[in-house]
Short mmCIF file of C-alpha atoms in Angstrom, two decimals:
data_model
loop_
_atom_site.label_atom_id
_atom_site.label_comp_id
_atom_site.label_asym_id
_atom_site.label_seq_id
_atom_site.Cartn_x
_atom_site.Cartn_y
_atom_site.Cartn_z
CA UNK A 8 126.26 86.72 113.78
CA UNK A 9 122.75 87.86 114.62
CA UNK A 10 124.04 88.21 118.38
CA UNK A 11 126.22 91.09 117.04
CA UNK A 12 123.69 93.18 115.46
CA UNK A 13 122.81 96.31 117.64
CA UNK A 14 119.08 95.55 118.71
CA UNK A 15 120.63 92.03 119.86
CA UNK A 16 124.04 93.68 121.48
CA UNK A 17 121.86 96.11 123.11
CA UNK A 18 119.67 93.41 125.15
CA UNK A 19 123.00 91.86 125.62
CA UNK A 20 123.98 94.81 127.43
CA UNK A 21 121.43 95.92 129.26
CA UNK A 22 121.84 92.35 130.88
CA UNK A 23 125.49 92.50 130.88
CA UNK A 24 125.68 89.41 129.49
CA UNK A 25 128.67 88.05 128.06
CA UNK A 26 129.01 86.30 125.27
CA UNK A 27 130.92 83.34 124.61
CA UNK A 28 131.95 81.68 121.08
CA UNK A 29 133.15 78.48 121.28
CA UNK A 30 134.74 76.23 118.67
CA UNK A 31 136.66 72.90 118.29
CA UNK A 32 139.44 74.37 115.70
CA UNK A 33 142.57 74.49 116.64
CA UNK A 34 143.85 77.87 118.96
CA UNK A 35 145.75 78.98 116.53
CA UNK A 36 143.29 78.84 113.32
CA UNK A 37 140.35 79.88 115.26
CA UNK A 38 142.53 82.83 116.13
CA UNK A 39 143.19 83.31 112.28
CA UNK A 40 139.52 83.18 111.70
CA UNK A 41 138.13 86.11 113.45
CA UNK A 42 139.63 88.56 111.21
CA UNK A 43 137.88 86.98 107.86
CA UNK A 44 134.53 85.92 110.67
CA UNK A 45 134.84 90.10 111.21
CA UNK A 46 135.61 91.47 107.38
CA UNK A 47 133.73 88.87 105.15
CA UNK A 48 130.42 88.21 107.53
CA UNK A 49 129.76 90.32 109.96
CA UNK A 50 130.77 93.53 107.75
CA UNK A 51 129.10 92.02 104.89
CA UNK A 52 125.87 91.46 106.92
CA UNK A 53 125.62 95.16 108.41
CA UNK A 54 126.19 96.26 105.02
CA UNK A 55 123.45 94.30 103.91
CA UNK A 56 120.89 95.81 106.93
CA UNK A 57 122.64 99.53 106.40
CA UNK A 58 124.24 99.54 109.50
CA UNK A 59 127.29 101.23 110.82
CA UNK A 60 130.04 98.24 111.90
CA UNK A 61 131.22 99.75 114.78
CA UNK A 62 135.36 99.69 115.36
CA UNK A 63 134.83 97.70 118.28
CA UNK A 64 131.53 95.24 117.61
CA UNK A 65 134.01 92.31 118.50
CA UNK A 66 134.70 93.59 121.69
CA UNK A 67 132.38 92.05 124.07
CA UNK A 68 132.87 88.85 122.30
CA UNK A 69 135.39 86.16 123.40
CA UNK A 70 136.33 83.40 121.75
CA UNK A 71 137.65 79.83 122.54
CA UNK A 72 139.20 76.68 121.72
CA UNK A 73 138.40 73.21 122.58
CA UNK A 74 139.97 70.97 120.09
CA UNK A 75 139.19 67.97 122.15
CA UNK A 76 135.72 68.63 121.96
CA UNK A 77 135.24 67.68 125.55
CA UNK A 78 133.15 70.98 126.49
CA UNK A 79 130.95 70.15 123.51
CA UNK A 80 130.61 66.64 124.78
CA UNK A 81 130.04 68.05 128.11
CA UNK A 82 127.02 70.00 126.66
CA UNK A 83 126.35 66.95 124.83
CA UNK A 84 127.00 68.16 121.32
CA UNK A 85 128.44 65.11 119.36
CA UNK A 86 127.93 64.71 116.03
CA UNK A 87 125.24 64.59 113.10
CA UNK A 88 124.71 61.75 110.19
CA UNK A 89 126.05 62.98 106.95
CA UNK A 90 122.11 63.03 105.57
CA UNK A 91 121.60 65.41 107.76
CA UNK A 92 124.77 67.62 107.23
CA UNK A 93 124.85 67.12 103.22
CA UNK A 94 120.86 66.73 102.98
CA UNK A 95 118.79 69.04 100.14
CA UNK A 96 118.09 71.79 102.76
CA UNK A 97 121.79 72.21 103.32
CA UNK A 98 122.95 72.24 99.95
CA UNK A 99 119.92 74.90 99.15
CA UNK A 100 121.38 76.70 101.64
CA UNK A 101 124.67 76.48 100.18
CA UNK A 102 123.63 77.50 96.70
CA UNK A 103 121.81 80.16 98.37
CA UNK A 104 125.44 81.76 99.90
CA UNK A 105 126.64 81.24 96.65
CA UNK A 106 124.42 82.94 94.57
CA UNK A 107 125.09 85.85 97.05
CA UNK A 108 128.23 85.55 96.71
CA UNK A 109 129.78 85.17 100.50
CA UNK A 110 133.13 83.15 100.25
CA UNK A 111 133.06 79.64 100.77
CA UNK A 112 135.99 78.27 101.91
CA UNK A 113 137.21 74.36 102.28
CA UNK A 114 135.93 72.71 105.62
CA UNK A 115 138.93 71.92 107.70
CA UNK A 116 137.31 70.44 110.68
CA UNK A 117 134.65 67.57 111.09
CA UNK A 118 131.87 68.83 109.10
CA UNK A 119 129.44 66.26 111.07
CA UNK A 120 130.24 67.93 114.43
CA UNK A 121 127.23 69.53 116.05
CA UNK A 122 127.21 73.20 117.48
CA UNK A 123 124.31 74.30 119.86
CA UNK A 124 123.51 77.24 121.72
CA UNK A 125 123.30 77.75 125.27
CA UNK A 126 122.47 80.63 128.11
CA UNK A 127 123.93 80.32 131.30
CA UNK A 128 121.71 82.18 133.77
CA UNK A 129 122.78 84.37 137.03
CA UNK A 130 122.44 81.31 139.05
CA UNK A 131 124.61 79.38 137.16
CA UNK A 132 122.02 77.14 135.56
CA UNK A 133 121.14 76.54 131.73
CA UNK A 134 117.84 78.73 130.92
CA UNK A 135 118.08 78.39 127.17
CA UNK A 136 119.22 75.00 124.86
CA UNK A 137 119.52 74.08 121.69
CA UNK A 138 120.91 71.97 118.92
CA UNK A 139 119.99 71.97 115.72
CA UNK A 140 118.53 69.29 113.56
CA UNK A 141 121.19 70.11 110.84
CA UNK A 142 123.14 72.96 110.15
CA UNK A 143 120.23 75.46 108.73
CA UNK A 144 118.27 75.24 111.96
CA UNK A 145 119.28 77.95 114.79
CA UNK A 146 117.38 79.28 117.03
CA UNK A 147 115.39 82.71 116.62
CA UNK A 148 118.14 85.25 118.21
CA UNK A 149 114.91 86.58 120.12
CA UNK A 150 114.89 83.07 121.95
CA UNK A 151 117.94 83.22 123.41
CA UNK A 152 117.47 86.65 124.51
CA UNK A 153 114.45 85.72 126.09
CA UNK A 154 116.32 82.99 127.89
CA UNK A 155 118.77 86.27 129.47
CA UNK A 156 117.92 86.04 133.86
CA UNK B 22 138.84 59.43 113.41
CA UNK B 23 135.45 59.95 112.51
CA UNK B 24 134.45 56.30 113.55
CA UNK B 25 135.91 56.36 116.64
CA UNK B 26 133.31 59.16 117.36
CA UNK B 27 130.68 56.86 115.98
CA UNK B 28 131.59 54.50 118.67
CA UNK B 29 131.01 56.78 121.42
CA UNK B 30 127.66 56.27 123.36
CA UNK B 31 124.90 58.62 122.23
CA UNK B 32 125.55 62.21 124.10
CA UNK B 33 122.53 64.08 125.75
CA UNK B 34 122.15 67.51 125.83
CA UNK B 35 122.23 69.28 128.71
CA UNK B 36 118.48 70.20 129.71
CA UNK B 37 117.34 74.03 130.79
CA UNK B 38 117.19 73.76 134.80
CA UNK B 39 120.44 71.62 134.94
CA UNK B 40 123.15 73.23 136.32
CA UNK B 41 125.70 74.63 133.44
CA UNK B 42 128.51 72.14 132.57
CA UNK B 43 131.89 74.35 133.96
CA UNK B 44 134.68 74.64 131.53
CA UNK B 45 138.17 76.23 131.15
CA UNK B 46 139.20 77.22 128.29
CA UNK B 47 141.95 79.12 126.57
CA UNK B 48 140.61 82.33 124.31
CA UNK B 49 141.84 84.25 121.13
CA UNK B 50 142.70 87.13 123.58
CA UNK B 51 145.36 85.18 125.42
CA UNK B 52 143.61 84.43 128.80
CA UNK B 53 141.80 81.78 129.76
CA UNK B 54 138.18 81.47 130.44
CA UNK B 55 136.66 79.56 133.13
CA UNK B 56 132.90 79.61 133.23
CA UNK B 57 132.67 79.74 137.07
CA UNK B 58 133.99 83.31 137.06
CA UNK B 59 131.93 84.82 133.97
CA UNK B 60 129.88 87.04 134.30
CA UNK B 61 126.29 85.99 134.13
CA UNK B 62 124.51 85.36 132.27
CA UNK B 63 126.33 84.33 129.66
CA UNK B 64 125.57 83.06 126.09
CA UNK B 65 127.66 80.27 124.76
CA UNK B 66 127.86 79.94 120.68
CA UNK B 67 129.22 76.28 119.76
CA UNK B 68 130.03 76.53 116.47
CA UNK B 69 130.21 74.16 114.31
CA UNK B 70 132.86 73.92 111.64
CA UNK B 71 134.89 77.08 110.64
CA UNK B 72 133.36 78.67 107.37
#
């Protein structure tokens, strides 16, 4: 989400970068889910920083499915230990969403399964990568910006 | 389900330097992406979970 914020789409742009969401739901859902990703975070979050949600702030995004999870496996994302996914900083951070009241909605997919976040450089080589230790830890957005060449 | 993944060797994640894994992949829009023709550089989001 921080990726779509302008000082972040900006230094996507001036590298013409693309950026590429990946997830392991189904085609279908995933397709479902950027309409509610769009109205009840990303609006919510501009809101929050007094920003103007541009019409089109989805546009340079793309996003796809693999159910199989062999692309994540590829990357070597596999899964985390339920201590880690339902440990004290995660349910903090729960409470904390709560409390500001975003919607929180019944997992449907493996809740163990890790994400991560790459950057592909010009030369088709990783320059940025990262998975975090549980669900609360991503990176800075300025770190994978740094990792644009 | 879930233990079958359990059984699976550990998985290492692939290392800054090392050429990006290629993928295809079909997207919300329709096509289908296949890393080798992105543009670069490219960010890649795995998420996990849908909220």
């Amino acid at each position: 989400m921080q990726l779509h914020l302008p000082p972040a789409r900006s230094a996507l742009d001036a590298h013409d970068a693309a950026l590429l969401v990946v997830s392991f739901a189904q085609l279908n859902r995933l397709r479902d889910w950027v309409p509610f990703f769009h109205d009840a975070f990303l609006a919510r979050r501009f809101e929050e920083a007094d920003l103007t949600l541009a019409a089109d702030v989805l546009a340079h995004t793309r996003f796809a499915a693999d159910p199989s999870l062999a692309v994540y496996r590829a990357y070597g994302l596999g899964r985390n230990s339920r201590m880690r996914v339902y440990g004290p900083r995660i349910l903090l951070q729960y409470a904390r969403w709560g409390r500001q009241g975003r919607p929180l909605r019944m997992v449907q997919e493996d809740p163990l399964q890790r994400g991560g976040d790459f950057v592909v450089g010009r030369d088709g080589r990783l320059t940025f990568a990262h998975t975090g230790r549980d669900q609360a830890d991503r990176p800075p957005v300025q770190a994978i910006l740094a990792a644009l060449r | 389900m879930h233990g079958e993944h359990n059984s699976r060797p550990r998985l290492r994640l692939a290392r800054v330097g090392e050429e990006a894994p290629d993928f295809t992949l079909p997207a919300t829009d329709g096509t289908v992406i296949d890393l080798a023709t992105c543009r670069k550089p490219v960010v890649l989001v795995f998420m996990r979970h849908l909220a």
